[in-house]
Protein backbone atom coordinates (compact mmCIF):
# COMPACT_ATOMS: atom_id res chain seq x y z
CA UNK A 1 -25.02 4.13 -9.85
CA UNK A 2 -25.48 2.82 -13.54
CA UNK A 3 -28.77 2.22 -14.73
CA UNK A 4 -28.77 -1.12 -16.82
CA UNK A 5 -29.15 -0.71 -20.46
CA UNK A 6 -32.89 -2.64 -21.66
CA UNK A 7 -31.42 -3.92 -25.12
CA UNK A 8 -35.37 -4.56 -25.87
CA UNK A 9 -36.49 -1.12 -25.59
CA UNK A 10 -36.92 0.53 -29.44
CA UNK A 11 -34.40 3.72 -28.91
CA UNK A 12 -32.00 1.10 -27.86
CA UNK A 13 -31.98 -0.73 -31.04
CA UNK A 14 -28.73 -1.49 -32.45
CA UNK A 15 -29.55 -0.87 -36.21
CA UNK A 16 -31.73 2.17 -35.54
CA UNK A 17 -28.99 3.86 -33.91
CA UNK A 18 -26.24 2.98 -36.11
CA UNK A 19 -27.96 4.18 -39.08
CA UNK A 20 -28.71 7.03 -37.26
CA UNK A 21 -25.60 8.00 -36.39
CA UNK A 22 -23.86 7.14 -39.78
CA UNK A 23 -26.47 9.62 -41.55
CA UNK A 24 -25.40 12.26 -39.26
CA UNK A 25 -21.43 11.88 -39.60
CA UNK A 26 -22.30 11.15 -43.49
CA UNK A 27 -24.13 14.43 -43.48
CA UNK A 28 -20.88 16.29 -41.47
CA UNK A 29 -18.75 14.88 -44.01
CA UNK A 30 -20.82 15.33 -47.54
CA UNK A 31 -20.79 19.02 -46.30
CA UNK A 32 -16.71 19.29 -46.02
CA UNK A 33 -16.23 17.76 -49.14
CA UNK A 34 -19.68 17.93 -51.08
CA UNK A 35 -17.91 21.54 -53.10
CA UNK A 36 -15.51 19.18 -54.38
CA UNK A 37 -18.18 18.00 -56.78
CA UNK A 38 -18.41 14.44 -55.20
CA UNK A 39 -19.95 12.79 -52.19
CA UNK A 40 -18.13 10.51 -49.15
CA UNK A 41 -19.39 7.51 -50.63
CA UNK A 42 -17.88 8.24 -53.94
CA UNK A 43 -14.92 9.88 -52.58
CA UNK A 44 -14.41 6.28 -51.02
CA UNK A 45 -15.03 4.53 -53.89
CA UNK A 46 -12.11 6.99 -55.09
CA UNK A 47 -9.94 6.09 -52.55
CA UNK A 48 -10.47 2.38 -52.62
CA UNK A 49 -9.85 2.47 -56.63
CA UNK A 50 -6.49 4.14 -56.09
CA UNK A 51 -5.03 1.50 -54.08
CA UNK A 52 -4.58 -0.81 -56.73
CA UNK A 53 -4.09 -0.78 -60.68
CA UNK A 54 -7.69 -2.35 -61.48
CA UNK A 55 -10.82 -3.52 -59.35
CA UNK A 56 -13.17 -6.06 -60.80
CA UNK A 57 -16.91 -4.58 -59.73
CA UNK A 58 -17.31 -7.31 -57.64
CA UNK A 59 -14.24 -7.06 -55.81
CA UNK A 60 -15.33 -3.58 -55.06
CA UNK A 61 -18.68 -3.79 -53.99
CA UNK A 62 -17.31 -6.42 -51.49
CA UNK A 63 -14.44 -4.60 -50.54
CA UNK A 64 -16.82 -1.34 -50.13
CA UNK A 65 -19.64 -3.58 -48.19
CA UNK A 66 -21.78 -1.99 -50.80
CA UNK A 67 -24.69 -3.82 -53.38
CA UNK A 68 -23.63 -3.70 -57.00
CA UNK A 69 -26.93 -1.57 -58.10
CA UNK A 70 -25.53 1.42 -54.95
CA UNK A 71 -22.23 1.03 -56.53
CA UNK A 72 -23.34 1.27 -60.20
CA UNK A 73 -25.24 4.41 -59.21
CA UNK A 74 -21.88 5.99 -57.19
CA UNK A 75 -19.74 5.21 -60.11
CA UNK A 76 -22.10 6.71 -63.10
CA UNK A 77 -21.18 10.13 -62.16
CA UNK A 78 -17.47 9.43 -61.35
CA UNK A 79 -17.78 7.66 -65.22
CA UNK A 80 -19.14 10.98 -66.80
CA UNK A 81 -16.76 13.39 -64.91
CA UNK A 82 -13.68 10.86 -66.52
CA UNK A 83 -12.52 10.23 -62.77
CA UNK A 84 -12.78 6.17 -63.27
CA UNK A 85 -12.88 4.30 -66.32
CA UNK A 86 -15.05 1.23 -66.56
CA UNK A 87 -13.02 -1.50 -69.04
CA UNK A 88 -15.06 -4.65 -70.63
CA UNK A 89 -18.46 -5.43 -69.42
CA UNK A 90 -21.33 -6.53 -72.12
CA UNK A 91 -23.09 -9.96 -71.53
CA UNK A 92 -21.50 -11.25 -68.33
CA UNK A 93 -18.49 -10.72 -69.30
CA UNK A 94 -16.20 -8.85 -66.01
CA UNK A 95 -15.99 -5.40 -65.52
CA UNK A 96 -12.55 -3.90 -64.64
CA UNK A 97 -12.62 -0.42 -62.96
CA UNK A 98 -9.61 1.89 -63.10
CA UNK A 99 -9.31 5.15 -61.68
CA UNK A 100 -8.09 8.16 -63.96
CA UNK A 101 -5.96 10.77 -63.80
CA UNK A 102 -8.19 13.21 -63.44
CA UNK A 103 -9.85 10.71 -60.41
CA UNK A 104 -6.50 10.62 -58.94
CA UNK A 105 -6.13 14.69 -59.25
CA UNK A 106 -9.73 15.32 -57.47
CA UNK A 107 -8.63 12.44 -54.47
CA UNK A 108 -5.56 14.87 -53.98
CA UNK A 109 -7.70 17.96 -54.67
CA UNK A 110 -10.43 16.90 -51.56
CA UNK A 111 -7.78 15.15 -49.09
CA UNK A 112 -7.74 18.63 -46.53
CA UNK A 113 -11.14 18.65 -46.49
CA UNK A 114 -11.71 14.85 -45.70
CA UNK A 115 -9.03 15.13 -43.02
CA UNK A 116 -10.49 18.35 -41.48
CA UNK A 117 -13.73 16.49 -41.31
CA UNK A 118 -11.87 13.49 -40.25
CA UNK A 119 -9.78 15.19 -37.45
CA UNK A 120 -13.47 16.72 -36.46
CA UNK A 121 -15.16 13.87 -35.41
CA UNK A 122 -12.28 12.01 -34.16
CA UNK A 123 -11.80 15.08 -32.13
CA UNK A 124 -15.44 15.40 -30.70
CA UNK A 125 -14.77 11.63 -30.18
CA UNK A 126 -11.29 11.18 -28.20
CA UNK A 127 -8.31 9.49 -30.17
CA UNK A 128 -8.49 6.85 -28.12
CA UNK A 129 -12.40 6.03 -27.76
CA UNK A 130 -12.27 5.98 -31.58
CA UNK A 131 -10.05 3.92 -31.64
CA UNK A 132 -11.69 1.50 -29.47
CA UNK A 133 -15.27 1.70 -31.31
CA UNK A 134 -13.35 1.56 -34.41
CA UNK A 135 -12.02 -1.80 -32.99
CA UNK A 136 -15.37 -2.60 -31.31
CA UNK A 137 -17.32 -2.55 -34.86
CA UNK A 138 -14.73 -4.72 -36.78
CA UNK A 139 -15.31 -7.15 -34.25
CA UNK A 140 -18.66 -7.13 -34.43
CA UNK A 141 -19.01 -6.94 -38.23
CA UNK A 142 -16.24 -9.91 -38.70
CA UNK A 143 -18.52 -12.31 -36.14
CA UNK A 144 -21.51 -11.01 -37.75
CA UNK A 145 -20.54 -12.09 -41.23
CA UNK A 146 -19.34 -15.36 -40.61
């Protein structure tokens, strides 16, 4: 027999255990591809700037669900290693971001290690439970930003 879940006791908070869990898989991750000289947040950054020829900074901190100050902070080292470029800006004027070369060489260069990482935890997981949390939390996040 199931015991019920008590939703107001504090180790079954929602947040607490969300953020728990994403430090831990962000952890798994920044180890795997951490020796590629970038972290997961900034290899996604990476990855989101290479699916289109230029992102306005507000565009991506949207798209990334990410507050511009986090983002600016990401994207200074990505600047000073030349793997995004940063064109316009000055007094409220818009900001386009492009990805380099080089940016598009080190996505390539830490792909195997993102997809052993990935293939990890989807593996510990079940293909198909993933896939139903991963379907679970964009529901949630689409009624929860409305």
């Amino acid at each position: 027999m199931s015991k019920e879940l008590d939703l107001s006791a504090a180790e079954n908070c929602v947040c607490f255990n969300l953020r728990w869990v994403t430090r831990t898989v962000t952890q798994f991750f920044d180890a795997e591809i951490r020796r590629h000289g970038i972290r997961p947040t900034q290899g996604s950054i990476l990855a989101s700037l290479k699916t289109k020829d230029s992102w306005s900074m507000a565009e991506l901190s949207d798209w990334l669900g990410m507050d511009r100050t986090t983002l600016v902070r990401n994207l200074r080292p990505l600047q000073r290693d030349g793997l995004v470029q940063a064109v316009g800006g000055g007094r409220g004027r818009r900001v386009e971001l492009v990805i380099t070369a080089k940016g598009r060489k080190q996505i390539e260069t830490l792909t195997p290690a993102w997809k052993s990482a990935q293939s990890a935890v989807v593996k510990t997981l079940g293909e198909e439970r993933w896939s139903a949390i991963l379907s679970d939390l964009e529901k949630a996040a689409l009624a929860l930003n409305r």
